[in-house]
PDB file of C-alpha atoms in Angstrom:
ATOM      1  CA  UNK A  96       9.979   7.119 -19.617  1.00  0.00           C
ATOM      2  CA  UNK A  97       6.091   6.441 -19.746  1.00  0.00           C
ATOM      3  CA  UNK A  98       5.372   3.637 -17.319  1.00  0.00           C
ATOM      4  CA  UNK A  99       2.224   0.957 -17.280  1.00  0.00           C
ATOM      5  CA  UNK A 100       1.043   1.059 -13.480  1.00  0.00           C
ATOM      6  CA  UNK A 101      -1.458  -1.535 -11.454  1.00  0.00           C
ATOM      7  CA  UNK A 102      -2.260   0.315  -8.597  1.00  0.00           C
ATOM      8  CA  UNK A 103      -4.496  -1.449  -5.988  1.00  0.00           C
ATOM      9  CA  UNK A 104      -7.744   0.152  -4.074  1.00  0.00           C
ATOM     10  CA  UNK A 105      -7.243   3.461  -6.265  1.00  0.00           C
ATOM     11  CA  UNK A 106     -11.518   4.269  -6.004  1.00  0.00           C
ATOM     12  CA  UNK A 107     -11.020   6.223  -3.154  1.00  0.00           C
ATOM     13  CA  UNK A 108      -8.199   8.328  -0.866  1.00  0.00           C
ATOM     14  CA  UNK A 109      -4.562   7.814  -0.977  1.00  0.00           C
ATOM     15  CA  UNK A 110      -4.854   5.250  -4.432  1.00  0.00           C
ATOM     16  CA  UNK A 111      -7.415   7.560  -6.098  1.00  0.00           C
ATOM     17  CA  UNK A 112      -4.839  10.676  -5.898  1.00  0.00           C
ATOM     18  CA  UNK A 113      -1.984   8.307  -6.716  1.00  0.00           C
ATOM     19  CA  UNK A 114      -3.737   7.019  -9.686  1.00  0.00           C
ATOM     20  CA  UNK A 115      -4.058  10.869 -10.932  1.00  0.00           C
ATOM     21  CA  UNK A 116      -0.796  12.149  -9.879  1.00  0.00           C
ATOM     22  CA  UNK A 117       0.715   9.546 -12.001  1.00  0.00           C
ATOM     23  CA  UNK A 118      -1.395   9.676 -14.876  1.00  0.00           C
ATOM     24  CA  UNK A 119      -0.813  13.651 -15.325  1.00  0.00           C
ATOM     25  CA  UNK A 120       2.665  12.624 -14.941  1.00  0.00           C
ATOM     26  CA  UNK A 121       2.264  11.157 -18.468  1.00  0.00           C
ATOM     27  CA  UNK A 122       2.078   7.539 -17.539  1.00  0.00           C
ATOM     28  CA  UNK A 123      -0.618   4.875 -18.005  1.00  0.00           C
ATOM     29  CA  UNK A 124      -2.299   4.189 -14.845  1.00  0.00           C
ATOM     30  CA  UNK A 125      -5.180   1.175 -14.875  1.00  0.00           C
ATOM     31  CA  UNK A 126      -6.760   2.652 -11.474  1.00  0.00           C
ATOM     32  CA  UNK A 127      -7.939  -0.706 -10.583  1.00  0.00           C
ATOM     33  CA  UNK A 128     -10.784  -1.334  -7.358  1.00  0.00           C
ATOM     34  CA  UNK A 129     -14.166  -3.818  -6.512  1.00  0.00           C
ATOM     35  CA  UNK A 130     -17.148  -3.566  -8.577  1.00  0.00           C
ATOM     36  CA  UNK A 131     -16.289  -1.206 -11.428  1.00  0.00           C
ATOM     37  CA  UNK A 132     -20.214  -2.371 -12.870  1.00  0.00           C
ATOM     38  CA  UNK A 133     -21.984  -2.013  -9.372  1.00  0.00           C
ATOM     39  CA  UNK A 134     -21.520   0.002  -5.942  1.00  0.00           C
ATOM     40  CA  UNK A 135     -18.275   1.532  -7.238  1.00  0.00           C
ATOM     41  CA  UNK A 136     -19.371   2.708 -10.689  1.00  0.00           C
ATOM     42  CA  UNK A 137     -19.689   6.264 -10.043  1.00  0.00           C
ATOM     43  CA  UNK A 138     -16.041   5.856  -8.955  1.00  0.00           C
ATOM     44  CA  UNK A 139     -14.951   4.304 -12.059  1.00  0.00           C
ATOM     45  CA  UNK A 140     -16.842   7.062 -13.935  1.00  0.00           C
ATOM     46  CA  UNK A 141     -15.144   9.578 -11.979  1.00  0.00           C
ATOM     47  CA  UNK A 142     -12.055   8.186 -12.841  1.00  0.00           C
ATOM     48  CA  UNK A 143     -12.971   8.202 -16.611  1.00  0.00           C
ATOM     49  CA  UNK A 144     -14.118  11.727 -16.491  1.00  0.00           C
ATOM     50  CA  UNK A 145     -11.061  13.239 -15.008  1.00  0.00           C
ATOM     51  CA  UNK A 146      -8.970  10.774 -17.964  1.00  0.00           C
ATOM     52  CA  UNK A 147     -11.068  12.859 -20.594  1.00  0.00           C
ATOM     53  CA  UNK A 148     -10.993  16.393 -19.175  1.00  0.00           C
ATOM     54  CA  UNK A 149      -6.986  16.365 -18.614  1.00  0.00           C
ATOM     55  CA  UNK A 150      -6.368  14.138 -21.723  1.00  0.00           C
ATOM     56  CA  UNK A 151      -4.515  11.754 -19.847  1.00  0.00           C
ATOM     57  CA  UNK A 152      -4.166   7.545 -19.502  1.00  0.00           C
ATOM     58  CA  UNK A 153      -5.842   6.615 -16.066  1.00  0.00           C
ATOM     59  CA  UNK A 154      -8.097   3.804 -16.876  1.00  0.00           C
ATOM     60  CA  UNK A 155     -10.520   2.033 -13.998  1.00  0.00           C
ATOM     61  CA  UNK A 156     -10.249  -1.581 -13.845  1.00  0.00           C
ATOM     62  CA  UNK A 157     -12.248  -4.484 -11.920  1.00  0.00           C
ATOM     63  CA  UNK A 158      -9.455  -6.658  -9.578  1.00  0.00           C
ATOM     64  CA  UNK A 159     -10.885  -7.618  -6.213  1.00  0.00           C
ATOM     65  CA  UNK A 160      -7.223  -8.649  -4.516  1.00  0.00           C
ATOM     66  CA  UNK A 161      -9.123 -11.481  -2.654  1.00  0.00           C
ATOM     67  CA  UNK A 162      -9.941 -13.297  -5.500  1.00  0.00           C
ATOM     68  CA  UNK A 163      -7.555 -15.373  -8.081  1.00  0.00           C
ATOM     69  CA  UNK A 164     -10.140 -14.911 -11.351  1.00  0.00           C
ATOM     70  CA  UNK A 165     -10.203 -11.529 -10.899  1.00  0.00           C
ATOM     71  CA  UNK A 166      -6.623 -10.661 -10.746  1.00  0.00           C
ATOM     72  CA  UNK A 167      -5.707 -13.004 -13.926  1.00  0.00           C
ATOM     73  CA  UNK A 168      -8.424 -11.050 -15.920  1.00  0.00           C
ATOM     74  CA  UNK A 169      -7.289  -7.613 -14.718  1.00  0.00           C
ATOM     75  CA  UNK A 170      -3.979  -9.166 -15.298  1.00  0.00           C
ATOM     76  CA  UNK A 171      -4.560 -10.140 -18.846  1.00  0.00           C
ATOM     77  CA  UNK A 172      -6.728  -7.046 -19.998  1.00  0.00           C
ATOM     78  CA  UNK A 173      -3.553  -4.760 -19.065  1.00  0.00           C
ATOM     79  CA  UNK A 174      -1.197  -7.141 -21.355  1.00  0.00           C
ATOM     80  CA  UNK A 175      -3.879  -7.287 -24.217  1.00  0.00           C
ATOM     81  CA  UNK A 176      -3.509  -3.426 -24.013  1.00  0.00           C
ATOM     82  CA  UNK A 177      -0.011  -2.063 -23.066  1.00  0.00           C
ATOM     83  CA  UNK A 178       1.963  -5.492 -23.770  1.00  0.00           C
ATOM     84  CA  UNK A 179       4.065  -5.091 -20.254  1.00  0.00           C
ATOM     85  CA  UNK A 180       3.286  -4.003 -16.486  1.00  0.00           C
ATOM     86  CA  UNK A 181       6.028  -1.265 -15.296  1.00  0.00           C
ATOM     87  CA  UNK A 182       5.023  -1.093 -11.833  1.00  0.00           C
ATOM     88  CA  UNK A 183       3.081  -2.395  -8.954  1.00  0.00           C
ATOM     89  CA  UNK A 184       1.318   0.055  -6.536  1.00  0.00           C
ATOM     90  CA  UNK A 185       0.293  -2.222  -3.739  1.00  0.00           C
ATOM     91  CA  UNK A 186      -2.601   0.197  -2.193  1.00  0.00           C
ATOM     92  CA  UNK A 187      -5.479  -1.537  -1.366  1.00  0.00           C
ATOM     93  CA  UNK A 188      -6.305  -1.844   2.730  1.00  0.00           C
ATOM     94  CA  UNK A 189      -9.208  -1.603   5.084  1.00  0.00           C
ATOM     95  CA  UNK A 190      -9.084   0.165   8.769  1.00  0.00           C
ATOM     96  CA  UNK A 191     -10.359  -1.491  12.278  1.00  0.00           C
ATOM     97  CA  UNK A 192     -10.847   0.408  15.279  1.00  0.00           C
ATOM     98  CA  UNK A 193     -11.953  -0.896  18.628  1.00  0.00           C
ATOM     99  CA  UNK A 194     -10.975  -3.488  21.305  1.00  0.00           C
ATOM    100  CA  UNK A 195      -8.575  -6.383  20.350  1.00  0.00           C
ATOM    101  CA  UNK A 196     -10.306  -9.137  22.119  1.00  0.00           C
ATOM    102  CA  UNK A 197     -13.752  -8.144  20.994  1.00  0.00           C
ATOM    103  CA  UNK A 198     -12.714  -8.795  17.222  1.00  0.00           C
ATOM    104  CA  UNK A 199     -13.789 -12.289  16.351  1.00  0.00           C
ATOM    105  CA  UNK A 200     -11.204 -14.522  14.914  1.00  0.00           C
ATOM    106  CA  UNK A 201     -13.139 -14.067  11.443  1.00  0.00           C
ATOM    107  CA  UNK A 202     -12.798 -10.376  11.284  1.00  0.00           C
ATOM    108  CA  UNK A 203      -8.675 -10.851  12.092  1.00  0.00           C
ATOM    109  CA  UNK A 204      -8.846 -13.150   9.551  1.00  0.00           C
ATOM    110  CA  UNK A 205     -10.504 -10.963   6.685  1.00  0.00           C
ATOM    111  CA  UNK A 206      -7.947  -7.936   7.806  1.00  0.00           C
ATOM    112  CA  UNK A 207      -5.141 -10.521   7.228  1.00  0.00           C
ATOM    113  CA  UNK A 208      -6.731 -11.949   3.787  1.00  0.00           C
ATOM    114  CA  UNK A 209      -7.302  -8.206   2.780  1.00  0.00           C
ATOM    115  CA  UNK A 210      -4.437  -6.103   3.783  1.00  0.00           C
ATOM    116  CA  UNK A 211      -1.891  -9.204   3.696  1.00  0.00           C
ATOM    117  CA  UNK A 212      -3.055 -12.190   1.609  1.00  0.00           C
ATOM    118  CA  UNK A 213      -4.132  -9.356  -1.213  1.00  0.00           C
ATOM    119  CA  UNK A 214      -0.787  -8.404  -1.913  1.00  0.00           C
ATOM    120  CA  UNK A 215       0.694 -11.930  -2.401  1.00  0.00           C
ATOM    121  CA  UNK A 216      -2.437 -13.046  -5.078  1.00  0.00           C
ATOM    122  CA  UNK A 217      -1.852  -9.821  -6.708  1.00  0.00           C
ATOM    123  CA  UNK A 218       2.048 -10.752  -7.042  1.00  0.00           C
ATOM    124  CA  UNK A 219       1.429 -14.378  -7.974  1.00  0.00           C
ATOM    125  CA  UNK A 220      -0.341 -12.573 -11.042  1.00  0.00           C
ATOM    126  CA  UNK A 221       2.073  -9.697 -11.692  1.00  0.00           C
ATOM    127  CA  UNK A 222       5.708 -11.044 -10.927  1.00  0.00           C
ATOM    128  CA  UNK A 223       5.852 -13.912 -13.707  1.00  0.00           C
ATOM    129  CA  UNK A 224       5.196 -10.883 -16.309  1.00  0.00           C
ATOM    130  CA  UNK A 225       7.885  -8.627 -14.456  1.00  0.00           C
ATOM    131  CA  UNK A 226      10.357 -11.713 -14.071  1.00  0.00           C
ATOM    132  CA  UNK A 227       9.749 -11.820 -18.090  1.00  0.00           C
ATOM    133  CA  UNK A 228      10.449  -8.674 -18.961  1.00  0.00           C
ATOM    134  CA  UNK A 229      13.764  -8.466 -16.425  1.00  0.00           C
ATOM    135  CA  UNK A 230      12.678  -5.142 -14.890  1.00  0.00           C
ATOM    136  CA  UNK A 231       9.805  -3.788 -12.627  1.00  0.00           C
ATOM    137  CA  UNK A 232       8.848  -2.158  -9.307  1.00  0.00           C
ATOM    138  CA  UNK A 233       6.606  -2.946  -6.460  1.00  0.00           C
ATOM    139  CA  UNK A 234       5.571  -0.388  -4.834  1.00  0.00           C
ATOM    140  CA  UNK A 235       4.079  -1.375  -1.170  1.00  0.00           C
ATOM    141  CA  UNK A 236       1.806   1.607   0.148  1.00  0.00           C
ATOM    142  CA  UNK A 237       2.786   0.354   3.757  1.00  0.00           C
ATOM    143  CA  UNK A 238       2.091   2.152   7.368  1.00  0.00           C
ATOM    144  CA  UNK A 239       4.426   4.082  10.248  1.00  0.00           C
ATOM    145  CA  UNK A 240       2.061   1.454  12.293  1.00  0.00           C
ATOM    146  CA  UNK A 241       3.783  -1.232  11.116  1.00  0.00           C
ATOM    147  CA  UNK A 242       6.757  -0.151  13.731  1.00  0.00           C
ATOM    148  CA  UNK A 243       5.399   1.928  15.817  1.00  0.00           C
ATOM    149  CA  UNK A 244       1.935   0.541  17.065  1.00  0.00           C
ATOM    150  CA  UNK A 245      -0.750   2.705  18.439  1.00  0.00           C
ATOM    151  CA  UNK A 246      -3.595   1.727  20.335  1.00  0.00           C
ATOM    152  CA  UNK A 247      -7.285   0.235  18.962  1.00  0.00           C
ATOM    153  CA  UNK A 248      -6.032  -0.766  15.312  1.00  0.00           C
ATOM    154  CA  UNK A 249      -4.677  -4.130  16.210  1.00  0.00           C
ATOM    155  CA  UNK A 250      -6.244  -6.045  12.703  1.00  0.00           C
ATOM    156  CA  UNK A 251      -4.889  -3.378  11.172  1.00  0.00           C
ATOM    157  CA  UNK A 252      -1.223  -2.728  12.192  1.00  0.00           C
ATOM    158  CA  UNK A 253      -0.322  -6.663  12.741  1.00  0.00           C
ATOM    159  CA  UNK A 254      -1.720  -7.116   8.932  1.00  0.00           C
ATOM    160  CA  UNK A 255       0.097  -4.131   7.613  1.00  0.00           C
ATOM    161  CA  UNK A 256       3.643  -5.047   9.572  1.00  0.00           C
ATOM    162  CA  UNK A 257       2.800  -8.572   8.513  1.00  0.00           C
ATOM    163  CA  UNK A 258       2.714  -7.116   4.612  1.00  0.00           C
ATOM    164  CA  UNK A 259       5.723  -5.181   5.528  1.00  0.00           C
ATOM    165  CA  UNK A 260       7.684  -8.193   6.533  1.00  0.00           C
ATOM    166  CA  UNK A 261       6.415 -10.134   2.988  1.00  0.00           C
ATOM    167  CA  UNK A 262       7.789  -6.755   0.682  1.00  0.00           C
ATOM    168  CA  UNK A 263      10.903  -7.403   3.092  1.00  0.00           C
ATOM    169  CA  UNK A 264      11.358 -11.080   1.974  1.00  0.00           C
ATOM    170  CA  UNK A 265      10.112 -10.599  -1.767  1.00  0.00           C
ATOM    171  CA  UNK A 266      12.808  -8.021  -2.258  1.00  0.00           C
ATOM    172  CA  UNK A 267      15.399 -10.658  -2.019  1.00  0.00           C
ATOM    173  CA  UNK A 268      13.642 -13.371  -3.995  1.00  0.00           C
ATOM    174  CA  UNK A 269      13.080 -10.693  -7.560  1.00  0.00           C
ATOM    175  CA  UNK A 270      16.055  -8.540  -7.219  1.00  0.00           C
ATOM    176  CA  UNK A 271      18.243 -11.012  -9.651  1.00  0.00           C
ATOM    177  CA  UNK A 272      15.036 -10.856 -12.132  1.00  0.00           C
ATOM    178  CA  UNK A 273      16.096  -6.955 -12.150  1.00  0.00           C
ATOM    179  CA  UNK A 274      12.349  -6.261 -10.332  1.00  0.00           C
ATOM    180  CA  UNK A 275      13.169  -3.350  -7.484  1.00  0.00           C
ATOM    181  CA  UNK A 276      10.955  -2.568  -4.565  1.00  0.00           C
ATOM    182  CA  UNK A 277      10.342   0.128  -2.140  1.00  0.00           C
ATOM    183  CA  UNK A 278       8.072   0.443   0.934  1.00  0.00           C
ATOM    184  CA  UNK A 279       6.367   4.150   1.631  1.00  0.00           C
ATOM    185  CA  UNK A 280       5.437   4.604   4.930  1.00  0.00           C
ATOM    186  CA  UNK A 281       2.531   7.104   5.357  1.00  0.00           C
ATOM    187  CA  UNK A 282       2.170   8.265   8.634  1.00  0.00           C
ATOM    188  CA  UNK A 283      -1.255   9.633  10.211  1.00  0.00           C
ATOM    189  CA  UNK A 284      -3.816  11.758   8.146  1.00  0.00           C
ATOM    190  CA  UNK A 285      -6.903  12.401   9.519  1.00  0.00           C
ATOM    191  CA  UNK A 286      -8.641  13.704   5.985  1.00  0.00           C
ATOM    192  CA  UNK A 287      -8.292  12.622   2.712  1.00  0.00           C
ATOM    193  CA  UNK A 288      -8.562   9.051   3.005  1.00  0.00           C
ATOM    194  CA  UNK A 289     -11.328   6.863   2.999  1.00  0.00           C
ATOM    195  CA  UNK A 290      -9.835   4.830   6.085  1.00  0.00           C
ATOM    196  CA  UNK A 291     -11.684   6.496   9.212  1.00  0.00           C
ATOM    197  CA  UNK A 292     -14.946   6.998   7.878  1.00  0.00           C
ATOM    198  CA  UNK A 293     -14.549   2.920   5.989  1.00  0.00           C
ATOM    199  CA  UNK A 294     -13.489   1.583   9.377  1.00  0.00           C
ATOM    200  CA  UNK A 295     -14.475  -1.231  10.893  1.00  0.00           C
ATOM    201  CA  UNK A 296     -15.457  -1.740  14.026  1.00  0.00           C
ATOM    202  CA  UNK A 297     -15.505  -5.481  16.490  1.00  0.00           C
ATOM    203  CA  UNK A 298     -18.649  -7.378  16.439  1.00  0.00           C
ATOM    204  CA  UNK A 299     -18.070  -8.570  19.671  1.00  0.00           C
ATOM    205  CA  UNK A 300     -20.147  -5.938  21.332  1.00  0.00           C
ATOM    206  CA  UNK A 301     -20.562  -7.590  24.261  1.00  0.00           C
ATOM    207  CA  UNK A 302     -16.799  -7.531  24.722  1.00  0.00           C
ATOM    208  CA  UNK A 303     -16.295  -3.849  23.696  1.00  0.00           C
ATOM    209  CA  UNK A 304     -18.781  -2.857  26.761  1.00  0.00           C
ATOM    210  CA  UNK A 305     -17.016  -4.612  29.073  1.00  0.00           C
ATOM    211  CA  UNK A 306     -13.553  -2.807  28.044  1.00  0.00           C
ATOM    212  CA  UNK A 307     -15.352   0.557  28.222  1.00  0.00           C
ATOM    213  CA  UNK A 308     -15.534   1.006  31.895  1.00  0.00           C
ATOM    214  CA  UNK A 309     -12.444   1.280  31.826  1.00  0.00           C
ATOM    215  CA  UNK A 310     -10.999   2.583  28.158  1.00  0.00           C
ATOM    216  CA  UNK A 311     -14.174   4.718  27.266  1.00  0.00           C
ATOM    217  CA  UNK A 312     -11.966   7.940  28.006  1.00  0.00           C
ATOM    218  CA  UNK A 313      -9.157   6.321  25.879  1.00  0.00           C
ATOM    219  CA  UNK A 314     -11.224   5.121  22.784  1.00  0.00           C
ATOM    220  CA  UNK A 315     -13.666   8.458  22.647  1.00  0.00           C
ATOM    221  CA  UNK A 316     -10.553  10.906  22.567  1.00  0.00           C
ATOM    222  CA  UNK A 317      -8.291   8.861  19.910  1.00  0.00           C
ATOM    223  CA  UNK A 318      -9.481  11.068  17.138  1.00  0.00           C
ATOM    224  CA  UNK A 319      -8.349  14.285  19.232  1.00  0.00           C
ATOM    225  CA  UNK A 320      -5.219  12.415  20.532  1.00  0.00           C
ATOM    226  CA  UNK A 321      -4.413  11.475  16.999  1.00  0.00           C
ATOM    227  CA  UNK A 322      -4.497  15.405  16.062  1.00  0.00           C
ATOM    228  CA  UNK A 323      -2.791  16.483  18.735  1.00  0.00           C
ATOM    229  CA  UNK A 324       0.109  15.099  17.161  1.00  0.00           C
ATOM    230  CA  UNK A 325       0.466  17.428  14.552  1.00  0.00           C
ATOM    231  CA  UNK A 326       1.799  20.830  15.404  1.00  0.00           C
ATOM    232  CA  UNK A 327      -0.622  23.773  14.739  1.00  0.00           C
ATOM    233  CA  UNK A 328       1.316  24.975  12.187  1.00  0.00           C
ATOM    234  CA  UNK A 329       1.511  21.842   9.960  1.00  0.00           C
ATOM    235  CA  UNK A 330      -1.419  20.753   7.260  1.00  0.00           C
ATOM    236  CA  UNK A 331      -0.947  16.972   6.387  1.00  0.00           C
ATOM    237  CA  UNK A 332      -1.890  17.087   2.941  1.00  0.00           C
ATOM    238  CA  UNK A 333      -2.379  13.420   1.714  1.00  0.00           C
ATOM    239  CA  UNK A 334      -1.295  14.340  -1.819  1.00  0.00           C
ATOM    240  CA  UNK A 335       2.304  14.872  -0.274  1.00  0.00           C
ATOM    241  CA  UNK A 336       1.553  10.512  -0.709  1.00  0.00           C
ATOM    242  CA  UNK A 337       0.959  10.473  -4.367  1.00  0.00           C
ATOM    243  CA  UNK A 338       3.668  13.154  -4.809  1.00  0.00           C
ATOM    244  CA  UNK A 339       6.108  10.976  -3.217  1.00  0.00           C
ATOM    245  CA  UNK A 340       4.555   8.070  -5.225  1.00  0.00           C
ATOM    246  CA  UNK A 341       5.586   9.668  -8.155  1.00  0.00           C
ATOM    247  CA  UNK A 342       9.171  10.827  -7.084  1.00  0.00           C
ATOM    248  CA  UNK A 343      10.080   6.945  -6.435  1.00  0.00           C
ATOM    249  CA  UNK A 344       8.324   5.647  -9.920  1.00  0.00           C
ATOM    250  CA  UNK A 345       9.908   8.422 -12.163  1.00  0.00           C
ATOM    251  CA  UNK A 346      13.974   7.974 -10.535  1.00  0.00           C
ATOM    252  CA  UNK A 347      16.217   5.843 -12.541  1.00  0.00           C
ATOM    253  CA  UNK A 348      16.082   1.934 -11.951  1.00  0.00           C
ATOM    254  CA  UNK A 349      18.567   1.384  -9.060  1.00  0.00           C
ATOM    255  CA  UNK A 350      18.284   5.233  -7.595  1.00  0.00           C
ATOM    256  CA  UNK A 351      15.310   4.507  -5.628  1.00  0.00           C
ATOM    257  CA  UNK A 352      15.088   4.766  -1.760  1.00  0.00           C
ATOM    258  CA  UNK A 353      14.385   1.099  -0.101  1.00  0.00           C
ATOM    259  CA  UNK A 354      11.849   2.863   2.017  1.00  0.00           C
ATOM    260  CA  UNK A 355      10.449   6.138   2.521  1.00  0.00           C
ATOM    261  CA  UNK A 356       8.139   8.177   5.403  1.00  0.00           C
ATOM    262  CA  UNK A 357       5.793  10.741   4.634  1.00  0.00           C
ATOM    263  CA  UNK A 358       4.597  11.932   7.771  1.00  0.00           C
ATOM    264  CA  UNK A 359       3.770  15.371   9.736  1.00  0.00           C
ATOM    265  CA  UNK A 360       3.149  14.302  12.929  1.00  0.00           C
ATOM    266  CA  UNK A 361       6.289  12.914  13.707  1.00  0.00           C
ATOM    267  CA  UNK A 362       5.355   9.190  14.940  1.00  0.00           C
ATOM    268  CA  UNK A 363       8.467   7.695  15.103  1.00  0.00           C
ATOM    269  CA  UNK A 364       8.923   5.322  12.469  1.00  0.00           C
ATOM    270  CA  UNK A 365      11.446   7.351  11.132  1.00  0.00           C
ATOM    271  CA  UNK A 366      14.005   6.312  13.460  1.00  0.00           C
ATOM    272  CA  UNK A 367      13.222   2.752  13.343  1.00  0.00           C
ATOM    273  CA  UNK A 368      13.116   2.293   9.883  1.00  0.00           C
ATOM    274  CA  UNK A 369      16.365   4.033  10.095  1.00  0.00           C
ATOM    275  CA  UNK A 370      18.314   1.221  12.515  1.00  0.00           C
ATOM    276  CA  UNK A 371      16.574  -1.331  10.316  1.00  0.00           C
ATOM    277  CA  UNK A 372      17.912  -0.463   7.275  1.00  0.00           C
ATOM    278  CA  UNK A 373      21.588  -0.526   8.728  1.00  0.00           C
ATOM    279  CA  UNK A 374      20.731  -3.955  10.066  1.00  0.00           C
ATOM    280  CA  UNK A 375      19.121  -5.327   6.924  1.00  0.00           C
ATOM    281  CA  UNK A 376      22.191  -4.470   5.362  1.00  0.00           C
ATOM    282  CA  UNK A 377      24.229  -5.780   7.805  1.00  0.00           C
ATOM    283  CA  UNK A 378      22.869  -8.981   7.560  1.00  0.00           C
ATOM    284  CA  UNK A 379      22.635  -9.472   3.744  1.00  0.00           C
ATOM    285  CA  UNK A 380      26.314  -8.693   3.836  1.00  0.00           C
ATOM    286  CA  UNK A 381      26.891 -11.341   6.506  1.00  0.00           C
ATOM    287  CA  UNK A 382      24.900 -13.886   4.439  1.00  0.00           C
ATOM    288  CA  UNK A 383      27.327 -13.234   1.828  1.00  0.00           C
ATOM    289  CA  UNK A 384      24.309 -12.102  -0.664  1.00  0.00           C
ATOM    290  CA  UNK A 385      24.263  -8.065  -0.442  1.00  0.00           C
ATOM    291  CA  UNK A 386      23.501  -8.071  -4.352  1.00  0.00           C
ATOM    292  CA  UNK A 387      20.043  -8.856  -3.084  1.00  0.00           C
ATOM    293  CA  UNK A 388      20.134  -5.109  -1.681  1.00  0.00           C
ATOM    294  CA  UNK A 389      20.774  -3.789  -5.978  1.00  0.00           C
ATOM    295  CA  UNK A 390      18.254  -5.462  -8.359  1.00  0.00           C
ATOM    296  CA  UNK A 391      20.003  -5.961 -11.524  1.00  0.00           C
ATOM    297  CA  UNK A 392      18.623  -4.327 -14.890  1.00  0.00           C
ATOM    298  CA  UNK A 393      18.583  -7.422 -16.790  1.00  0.00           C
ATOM    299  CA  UNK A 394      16.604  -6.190 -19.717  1.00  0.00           C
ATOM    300  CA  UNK A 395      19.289  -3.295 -20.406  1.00  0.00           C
ATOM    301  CA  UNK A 396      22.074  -6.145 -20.642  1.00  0.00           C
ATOM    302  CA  UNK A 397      20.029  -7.840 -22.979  1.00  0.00           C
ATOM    303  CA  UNK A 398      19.966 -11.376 -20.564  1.00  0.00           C
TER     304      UNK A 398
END
């Protein structure tokens, strides 16, 4: 079935190939990112090009996920058009690399408001029309970091594990309006996303010096530590993301796997998500509320 899809930060990388992969999939993707009218237009008219030339629905749309006005409009221009919202892609982040310490408490902040924060304005716009309509899915583009945490991204993976404990707790609280949700877990890629070369960097420089006397080795080899973790035999294709993407939106409602890990370098979240799943269900069972763990298709029993 053709589905209506938000999907968050598609201008560049892992959202941008998402946003296609869906749409030549048949369904009707509003590719949404910052600045459609301004530094990002030649992304939005990328995005309407490759719409034209395959003949397909992907549709560029303004939503900044820091701010309120901007969701409700993107909100409101996708109901004007398609009359219901299928699916959530939760996509949008931003990288930081460097020294914990020298990050200022601002720049933790902003990783927080972006990576974190984002998600929960851009549900506070999307779940009343999903909670409507009885069905939906979020869809959190989340991080192997968020378990297994390497060194120099510390704004990074504590805003993506905290996002990953909010899709934890929002499962629970929609799955008796029928809404399902599933976490993807992308482990390392070192092309094909916009994350490295976007990165940003402490502004505490001062600070950063101080730590290099004795991490410079560390911090100027992460790149070729970070490749040395895939075998030489292995390409990490980042479209093995939006194929997965597409595998959990097109199974049937109720089918679709809680999480999922689509790595090649084998980091390790694997396991771990594997002993937390037991132990999520564990405890849901104990609490005496394991129809939490099943969303309910409300709108196919006509509630």
């Amino acid at each position: 079935m053709t589905k209506v899809v938000i999907i968050t930060g598609a201008g560049t990388g892992m959202g941008r190939l998402i946003a296609r992969s869906l749409a030549q999939a048949g369904h009707t993707v509003y590719a949404t990112m910052r600045f459609v009218e301004g530094r990002n237009r030649d992304k939005a008219d990328e995005a309407r090009a490759f719409a034209s030339d395959h003949k397909v629905n992907l549709r560029p749309l303004e939503l900044d996920v820091n701010s309120d006005a901007s969701i409700t409009q993107a909100v409101q221009t996708v109901l004007e058009n398609e009359g219901r919202i299928d699916v959530l892609v939760h996509n949008a982040a931003h990288l930081y690399f460097g020294i914990t310490e020298a990050f200022t408490p601002e720049q933790i902040l902003a990783s927080l408001n972006t990576n974190t924060v984002g998600t929960l304005r851009v549900n506070r716009g999307v779940l009343p029309v999903m909670r409507r309509q009885g069905l939906g899915l979020l869809l959190w583009i989340g991080s192997g970091t968020s378990r297994v945490v390497p060194p120099f991204l510390a704004p990074y993976t504590a805003a993506k594990a905290a996002m990953d404990s909010f899709a934890d707790s929002i499962s629970y609280e929609v799955a008796r309006f029928g809404i399902e949700s599933s976490i993807l877990m992308p482990g390392p890629f070192m092309e094909g996303t916009a994350h490295f070369p976007n990165a940003e960097f402490p502004a505490d420089e001062t600070v950063q010096k101080e730590y290099l006397a004795r991490y410079e080795d560390a911090i100027a080899r992460n790149e070729q530590a970070t490749r040395a973790l895939f075998a030489e035999d292995v390409t990490a294709d980042v479209q093995a993301i939006a194929d997965e993407a597409l595998r959990i939106i097109d199974l049937p409602h109720g089918s679709r796997p809680y999480r999922s890990e689509v790595d090649f370098s084998d980091f390790g979240d694997a396991p771990v998500n594997a002993v937390a799943s037991v132990m999520r269900e564990r405890l849901l069972q104990r609490f005496g509320l394991s129809d939490l763990l099943h969303p309910t298709n409300i709108r196919s029993q006509g509630e």
